[in-house]
Coordinates of C-alpha atoms and ligand atoms in Angstrom, one line a residue:
X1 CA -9.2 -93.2 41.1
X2 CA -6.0 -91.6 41.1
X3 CA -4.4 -90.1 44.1
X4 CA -2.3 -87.1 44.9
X5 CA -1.6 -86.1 41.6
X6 CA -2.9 -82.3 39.8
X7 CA -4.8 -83.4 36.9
X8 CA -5.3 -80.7 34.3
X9 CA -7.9 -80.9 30.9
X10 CA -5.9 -79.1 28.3
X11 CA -8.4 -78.1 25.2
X12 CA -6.9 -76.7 21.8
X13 CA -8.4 -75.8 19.2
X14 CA -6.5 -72.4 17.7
X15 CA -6.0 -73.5 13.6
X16 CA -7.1 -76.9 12.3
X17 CA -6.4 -78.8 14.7
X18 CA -8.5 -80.2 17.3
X19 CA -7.2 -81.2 20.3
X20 CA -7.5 -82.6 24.0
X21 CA -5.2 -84.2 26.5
X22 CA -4.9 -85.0 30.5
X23 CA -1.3 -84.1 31.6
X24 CA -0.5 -85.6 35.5
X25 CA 1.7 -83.1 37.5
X26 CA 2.6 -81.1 34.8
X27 CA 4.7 -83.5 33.3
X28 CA 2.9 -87.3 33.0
X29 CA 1.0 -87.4 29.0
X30 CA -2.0 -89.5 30.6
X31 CA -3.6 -89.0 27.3
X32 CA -3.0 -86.5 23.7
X33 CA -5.6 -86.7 21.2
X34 CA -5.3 -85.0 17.8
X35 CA -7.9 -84.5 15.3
X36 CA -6.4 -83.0 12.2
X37 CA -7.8 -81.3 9.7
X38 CA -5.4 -81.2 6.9
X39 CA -7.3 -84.0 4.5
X40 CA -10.4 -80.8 4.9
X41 CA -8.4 -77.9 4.0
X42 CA -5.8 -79.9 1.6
X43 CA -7.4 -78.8 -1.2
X44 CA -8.0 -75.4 -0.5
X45 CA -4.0 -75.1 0.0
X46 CA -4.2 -73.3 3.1
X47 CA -6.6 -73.3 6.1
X48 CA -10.0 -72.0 5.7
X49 CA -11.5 -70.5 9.0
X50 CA -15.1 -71.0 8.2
X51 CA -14.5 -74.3 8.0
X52 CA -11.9 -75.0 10.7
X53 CA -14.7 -74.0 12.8
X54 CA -16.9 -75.7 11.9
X55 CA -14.7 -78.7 12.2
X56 CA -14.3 -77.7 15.8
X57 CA -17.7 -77.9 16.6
X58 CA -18.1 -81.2 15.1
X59 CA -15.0 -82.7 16.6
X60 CA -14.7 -81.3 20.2
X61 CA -17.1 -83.3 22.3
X62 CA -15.8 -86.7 21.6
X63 CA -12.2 -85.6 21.2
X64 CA -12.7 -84.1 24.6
X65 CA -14.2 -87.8 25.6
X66 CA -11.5 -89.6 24.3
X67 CA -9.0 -88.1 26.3
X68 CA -10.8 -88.3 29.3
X69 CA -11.4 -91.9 28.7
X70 CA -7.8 -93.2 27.2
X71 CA -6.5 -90.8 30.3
X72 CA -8.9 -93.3 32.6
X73 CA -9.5 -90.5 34.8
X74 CA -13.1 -89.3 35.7
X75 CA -14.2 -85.5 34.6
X76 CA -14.5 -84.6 38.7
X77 CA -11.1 -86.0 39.1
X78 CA -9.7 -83.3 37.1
X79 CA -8.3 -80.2 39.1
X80 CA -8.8 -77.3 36.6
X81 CA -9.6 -77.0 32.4
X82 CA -7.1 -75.5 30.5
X83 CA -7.8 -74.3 27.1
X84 CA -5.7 -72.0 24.2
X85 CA -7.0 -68.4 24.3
X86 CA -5.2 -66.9 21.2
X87 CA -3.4 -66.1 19.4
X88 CA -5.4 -67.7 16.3
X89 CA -8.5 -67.6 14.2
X90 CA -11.3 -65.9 16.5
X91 CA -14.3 -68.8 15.5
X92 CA -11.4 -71.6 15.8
X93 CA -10.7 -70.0 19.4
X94 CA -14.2 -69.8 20.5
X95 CA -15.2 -73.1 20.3
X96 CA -12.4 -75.0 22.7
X97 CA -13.4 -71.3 24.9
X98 CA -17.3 -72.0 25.3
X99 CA -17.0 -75.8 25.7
X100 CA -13.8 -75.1 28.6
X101 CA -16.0 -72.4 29.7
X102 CA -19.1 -75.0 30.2
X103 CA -17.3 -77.8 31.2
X104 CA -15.5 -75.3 33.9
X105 CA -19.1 -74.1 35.2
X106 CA -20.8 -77.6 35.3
X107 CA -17.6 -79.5 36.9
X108 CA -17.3 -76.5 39.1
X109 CA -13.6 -77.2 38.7
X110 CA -11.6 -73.6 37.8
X111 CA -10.9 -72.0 34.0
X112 CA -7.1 -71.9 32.8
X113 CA -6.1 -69.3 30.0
X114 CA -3.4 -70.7 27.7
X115 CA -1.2 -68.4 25.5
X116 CA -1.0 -71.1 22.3
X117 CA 2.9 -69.7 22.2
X118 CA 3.4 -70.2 25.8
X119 CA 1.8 -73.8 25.2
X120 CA 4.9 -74.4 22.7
X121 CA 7.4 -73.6 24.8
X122 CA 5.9 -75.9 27.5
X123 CA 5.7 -78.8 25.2
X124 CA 9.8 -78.6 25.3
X125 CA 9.7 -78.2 28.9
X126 CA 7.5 -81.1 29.3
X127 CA 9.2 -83.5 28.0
X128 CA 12.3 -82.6 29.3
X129 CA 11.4 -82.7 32.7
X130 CA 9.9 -86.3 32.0
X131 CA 13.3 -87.5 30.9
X132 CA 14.8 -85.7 33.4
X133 CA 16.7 -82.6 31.6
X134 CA 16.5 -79.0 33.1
X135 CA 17.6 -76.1 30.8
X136 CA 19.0 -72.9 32.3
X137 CA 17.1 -70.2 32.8
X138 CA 16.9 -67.6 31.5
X139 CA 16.9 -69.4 27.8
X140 CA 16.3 -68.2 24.7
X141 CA 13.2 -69.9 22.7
X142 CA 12.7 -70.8 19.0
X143 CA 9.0 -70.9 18.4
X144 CA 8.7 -71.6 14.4
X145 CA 5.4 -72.7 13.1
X146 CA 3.0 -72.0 10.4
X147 CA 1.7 -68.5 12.3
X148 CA 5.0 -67.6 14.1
X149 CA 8.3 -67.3 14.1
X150 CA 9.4 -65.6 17.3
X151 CA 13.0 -65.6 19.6
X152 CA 12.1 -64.8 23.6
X153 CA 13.5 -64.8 26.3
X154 CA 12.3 -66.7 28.5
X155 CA 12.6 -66.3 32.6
X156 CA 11.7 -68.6 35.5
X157 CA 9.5 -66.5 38.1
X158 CA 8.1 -69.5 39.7
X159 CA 8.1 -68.8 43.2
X160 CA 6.8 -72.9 45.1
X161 CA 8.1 -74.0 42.4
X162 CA 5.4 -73.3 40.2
X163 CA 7.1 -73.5 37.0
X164 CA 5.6 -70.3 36.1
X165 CA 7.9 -68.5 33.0
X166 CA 7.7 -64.6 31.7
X167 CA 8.7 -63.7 28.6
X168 CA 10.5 -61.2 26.8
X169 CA 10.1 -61.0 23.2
X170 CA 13.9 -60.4 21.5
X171 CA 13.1 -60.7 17.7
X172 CA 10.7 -61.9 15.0
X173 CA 9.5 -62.6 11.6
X174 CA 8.7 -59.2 9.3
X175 CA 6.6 -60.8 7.3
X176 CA 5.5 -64.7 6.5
X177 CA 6.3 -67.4 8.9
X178 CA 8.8 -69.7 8.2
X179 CA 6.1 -72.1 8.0
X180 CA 4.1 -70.0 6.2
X181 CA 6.9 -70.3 3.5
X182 CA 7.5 -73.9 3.6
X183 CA 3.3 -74.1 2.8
X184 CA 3.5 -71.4 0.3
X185 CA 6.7 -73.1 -1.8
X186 CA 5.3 -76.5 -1.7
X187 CA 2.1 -75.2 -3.2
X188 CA 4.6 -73.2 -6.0
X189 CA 6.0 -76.3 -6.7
X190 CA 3.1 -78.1 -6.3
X191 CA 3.8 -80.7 -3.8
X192 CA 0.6 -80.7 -1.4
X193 CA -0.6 -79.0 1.8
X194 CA 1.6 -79.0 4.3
X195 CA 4.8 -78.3 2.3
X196 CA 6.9 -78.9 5.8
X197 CA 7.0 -82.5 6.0
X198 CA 7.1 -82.7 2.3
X199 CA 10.0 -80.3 1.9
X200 CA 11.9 -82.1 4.3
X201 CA 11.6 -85.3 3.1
X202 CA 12.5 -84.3 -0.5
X203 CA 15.1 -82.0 0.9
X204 CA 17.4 -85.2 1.4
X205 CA 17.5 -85.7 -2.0
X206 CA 19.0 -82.3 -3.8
X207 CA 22.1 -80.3 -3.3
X208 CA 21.7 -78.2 -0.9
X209 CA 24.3 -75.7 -2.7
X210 CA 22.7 -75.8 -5.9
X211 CA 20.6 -72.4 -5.9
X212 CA 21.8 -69.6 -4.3
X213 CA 19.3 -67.3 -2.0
X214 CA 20.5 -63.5 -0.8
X215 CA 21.0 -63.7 3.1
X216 CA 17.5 -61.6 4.4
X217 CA 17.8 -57.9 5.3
X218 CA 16.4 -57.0 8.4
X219 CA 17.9 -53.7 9.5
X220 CA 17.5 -52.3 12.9
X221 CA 17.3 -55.4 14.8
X222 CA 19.5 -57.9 14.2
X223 CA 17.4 -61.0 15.4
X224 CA 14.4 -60.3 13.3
X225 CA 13.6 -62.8 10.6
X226 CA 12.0 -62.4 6.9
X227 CA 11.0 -64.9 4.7
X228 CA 8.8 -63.3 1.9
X229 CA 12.2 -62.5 0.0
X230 CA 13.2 -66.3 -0.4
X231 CA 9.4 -67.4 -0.9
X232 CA 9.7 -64.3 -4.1
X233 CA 13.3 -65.7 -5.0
X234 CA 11.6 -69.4 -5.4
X235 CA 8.8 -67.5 -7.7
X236 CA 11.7 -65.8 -10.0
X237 CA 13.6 -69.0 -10.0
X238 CA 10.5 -71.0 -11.7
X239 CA 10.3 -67.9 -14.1
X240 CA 13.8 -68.1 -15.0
X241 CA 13.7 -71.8 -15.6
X242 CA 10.4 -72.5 -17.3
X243 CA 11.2 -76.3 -18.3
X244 CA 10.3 -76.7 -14.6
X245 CA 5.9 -76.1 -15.4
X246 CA 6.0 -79.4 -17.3
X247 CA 6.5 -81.4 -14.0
X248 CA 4.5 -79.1 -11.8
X249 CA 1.5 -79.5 -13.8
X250 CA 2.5 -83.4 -13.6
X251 CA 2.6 -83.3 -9.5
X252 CA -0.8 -81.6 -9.2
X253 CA -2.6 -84.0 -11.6
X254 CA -0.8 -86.7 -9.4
X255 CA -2.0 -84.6 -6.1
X256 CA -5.7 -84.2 -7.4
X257 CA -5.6 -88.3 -7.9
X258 CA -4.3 -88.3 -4.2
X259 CA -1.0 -90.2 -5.2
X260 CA 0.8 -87.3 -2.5
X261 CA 3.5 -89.6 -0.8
X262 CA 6.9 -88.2 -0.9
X263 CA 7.6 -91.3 -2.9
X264 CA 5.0 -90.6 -5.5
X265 CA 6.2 -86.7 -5.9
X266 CA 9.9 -87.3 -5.8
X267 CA 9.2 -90.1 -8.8
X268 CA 7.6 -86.9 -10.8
X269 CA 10.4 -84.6 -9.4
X270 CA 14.1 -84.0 -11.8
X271 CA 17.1 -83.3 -9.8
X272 CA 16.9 -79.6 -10.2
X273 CA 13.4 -79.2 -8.7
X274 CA 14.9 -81.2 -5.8
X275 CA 17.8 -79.1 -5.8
X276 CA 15.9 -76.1 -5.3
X277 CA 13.9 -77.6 -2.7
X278 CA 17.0 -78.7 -1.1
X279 CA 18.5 -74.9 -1.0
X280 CA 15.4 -73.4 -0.1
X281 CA 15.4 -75.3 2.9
X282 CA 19.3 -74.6 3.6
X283 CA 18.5 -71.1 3.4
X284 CA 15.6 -71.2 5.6
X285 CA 16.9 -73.3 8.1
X286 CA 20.4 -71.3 8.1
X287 CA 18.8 -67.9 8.7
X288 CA 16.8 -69.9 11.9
X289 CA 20.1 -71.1 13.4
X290 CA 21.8 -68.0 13.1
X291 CA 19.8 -65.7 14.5
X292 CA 18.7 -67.8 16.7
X293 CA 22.6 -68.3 18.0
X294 CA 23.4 -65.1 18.1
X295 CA 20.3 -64.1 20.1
X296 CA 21.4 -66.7 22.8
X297 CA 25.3 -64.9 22.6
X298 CA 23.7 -61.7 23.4
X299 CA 21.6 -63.0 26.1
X300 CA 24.4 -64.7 27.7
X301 CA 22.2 -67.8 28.3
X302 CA 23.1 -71.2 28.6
X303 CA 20.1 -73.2 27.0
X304 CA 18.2 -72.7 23.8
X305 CA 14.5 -74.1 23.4
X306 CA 13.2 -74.5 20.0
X307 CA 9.5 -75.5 19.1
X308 CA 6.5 -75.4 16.8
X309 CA 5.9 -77.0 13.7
X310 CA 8.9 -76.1 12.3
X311 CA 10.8 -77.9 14.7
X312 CA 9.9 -81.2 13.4
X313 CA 12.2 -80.6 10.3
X314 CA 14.8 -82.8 10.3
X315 CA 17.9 -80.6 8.7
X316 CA 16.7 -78.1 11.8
X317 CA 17.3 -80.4 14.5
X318 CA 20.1 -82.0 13.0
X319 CA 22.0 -78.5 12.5
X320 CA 20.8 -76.9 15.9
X321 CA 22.0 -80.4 17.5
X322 CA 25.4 -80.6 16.1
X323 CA 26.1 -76.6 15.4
X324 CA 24.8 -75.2 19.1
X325 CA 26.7 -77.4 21.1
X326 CA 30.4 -75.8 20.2
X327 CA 29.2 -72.7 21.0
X328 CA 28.3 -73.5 25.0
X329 CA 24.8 -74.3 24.3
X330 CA 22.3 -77.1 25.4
X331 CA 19.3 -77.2 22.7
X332 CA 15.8 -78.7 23.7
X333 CA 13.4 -80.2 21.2
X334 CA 9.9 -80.9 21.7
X335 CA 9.6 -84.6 20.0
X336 CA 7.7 -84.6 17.2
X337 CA 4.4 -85.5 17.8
X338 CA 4.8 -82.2 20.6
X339 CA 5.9 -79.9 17.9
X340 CA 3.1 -79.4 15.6
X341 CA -0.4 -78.2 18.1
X342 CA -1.3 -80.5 20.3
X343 CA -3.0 -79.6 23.7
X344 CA -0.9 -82.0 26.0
X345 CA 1.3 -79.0 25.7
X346 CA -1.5 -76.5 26.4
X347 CA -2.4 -78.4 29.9
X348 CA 1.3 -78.3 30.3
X349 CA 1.4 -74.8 30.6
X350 CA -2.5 -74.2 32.1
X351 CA -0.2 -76.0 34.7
X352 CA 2.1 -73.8 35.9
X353 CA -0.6 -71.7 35.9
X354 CA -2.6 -73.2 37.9
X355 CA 0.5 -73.4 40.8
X356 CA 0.8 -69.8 40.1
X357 CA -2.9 -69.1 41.2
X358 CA -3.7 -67.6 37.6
X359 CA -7.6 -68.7 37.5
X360 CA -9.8 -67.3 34.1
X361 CA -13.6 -66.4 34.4
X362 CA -16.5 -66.6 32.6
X363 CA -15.6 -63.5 30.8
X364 CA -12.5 -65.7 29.3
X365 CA -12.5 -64.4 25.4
X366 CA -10.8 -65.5 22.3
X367 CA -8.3 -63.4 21.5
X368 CA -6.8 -63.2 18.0
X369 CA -3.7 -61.4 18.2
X370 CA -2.9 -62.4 22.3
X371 CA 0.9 -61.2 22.7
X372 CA 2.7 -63.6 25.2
X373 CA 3.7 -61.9 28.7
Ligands
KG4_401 O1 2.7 -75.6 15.1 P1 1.8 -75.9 13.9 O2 1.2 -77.3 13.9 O3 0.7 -74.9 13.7 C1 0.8 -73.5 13.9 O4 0.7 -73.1 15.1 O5 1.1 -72.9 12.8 O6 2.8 -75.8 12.6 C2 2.3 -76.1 11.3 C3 3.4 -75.7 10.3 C4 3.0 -75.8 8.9 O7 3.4 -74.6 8.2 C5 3.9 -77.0 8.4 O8 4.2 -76.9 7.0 C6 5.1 -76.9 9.3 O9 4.6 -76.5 10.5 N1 5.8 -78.2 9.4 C7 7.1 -78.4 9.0 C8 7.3 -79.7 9.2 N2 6.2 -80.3 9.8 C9 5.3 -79.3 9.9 N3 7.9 -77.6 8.4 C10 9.2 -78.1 8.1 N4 9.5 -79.4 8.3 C11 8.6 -80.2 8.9 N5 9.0 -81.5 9.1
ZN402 ZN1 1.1 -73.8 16.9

């Protein structure tokens, strides 16, 4: 039995992964379970929603369990059931909904609506209240992921110290995700599904000069991202250089045998293939940092949060950590277990909720495109 401490259920279950957790306070992990389904959609390349939902539906009740039980809490200890609402793939959505919708009803316990993008920035916040960090609000947030890459503004309008945030959305991506264009080059190149990690592990291996990208045009607003022009420039690259297809069409035999380590692929990888991994990322990662620096300049804020998937790259963190800094900045990193979805983060946030009053009902939908307010 635990005393005197706001226990909230966060449920996730927004793409491919599954996932439940107990968060203490808003800031005590009591338990995070993740049930991935990459090894499903690997060889599909991408995620496939009929069967991300159906993954759900297989994978919810005891990953729900598991937390409870690793948490050691009871299910009428819990204060309230948080769960993701949208954005993201309407069956996916539904099934975390109707089971936190149930579980709400039976418990009697109340219904928390989660934003998953709100969820993200929470996971920073987290973790740097647990170690005891504080940034400055306003910030400016970084969320970069597979579906998003988005710069807010983020506010503190917690009144009790509710730890309640609003958000104001300063810029975004045009087009793909920078995710999205990690995934889509690795599959080019034929390196596996997620191309993130694998990028960035092979990344530390070519010149990062070697291949020259044009700088993204976004006129009109100056902190809005694109990444379809790089993801093309990859495409024209290959084209231009076709002594690259012999090695390709080595890596996906080696993929299809399941020999996917970054090991295995850099072995079956010649320095220019690494190269142009190596400047693909240099260009990706630059036109994050910059923006995303001279979005905080114009805001005048102190602190800059940055999180998602995305945010588990190492180059990213290593140039945010050692390039932000001489500017006036304090940067915040989710770890990286807390960067890619994960619903410790989604309780997190159902949290501050919570303090703020900000109950769902039975009418709680999924919704798709949700915008973050
Ligand atoms: O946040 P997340 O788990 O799911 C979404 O909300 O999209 O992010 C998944 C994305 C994928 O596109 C994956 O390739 C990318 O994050 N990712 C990375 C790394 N780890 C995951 N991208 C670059 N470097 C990484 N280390
Ligand atoms: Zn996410």
């Amino acid at each position: 039995m635990r005393n005197h401490e706001r226990l909230i259920l966060g449920i996730e279950s927004s793409c491919d992964e599954t996932a439940a957790a107990v968060v203490a306070d808003g800031t005590k992990i009591l338990s995070n379970v993740v049930a991935s389904q990459i090894k499903i959609h690997q060889k599909y390349g991408g995620v496939v929603p009929e069967l991300a939902s159906r993954e759900h539906l297989r994978q919810i009740v005891p990953i729900v369990r598991e937390a409870i039980e690793q948490a050691n809490v009871t299910l009428n200890e819990l204060d309230a059931i948080a769960v993701t609402s949208g954005p993201g793939l309407v069956g996916a959505l539904l099934v975390g909904i109707t089971y936190g919708k149930a579980l709400s009803l039976s418990l009697g316990k109340p219904l928390i609506a989660v934003n998953h993008l709100e969820g993200h920035i929470h996971a920073v916040l987290l973790e740097a209240a647990a170690a005891s960090r504080h940034p400055q609000f306003p910030a400016v947030c970084l969320i970069v992921s597979g579906g998003h890459t988005v710069l807010y503004s983020v506010s503190s309008v917690g009144s009790n110290g509710s730890g309640r945030l609003s958000y104001s959305r300063i810029g975004g991506t045009r087009d793909d995700a920078a995710g999205e264009a990690y995934d889509k080059v690795a599959r080019m190149l034929a390196l596996g599904y997620p191309g993130g990690p694998i990028i960035d592990r092979l990344a530390a291996f070519g010149d990062t000069n070697a291949v020259r990208f044009a700088e993204p045009k976004t006129r009109g607003n100056p902190f809005d991202f694109s990444f379809s022009g790089i993801k093309t420039a990859v495409l024209y690259h290959l084209k231009r250089n076709p002594q690259l297809q012999s090695e390709i069409a080595q890596r996906e035999q080696a993929i299809a045998r399941g020999e996917r380590s970054p090991d295995a692929l850099r072995s079956i990888s010649t320095q220019a293939t690494l190269d142009l991994i190596a400047s693909f990322q240099r260009s990706v990662v630059g036109s994050l940092l910059a923006r995303t620096l001279s979005a905080a300049e114009h805001c005048g804020v102190r602190s800059i949060l940055v999180s998602g998937g995305v945010a588990a790259n190492s180059e990213l963190r290593r140039r945010f950590e050692t390039e932000a800094p001489p500017h006036g900045f304090d940067v915040y990193f989710p770890s990286r277990a807390l960067s890619t979805d994960n619903a410790a983060m989604i309780a997190a946030a159902g949290d501050a909720r919570f303090l703020a009053g900000e109950c769902a009902d039975v009418t709680l939908n999924a919704e798709p495109n949700l915008k973050l307010a």
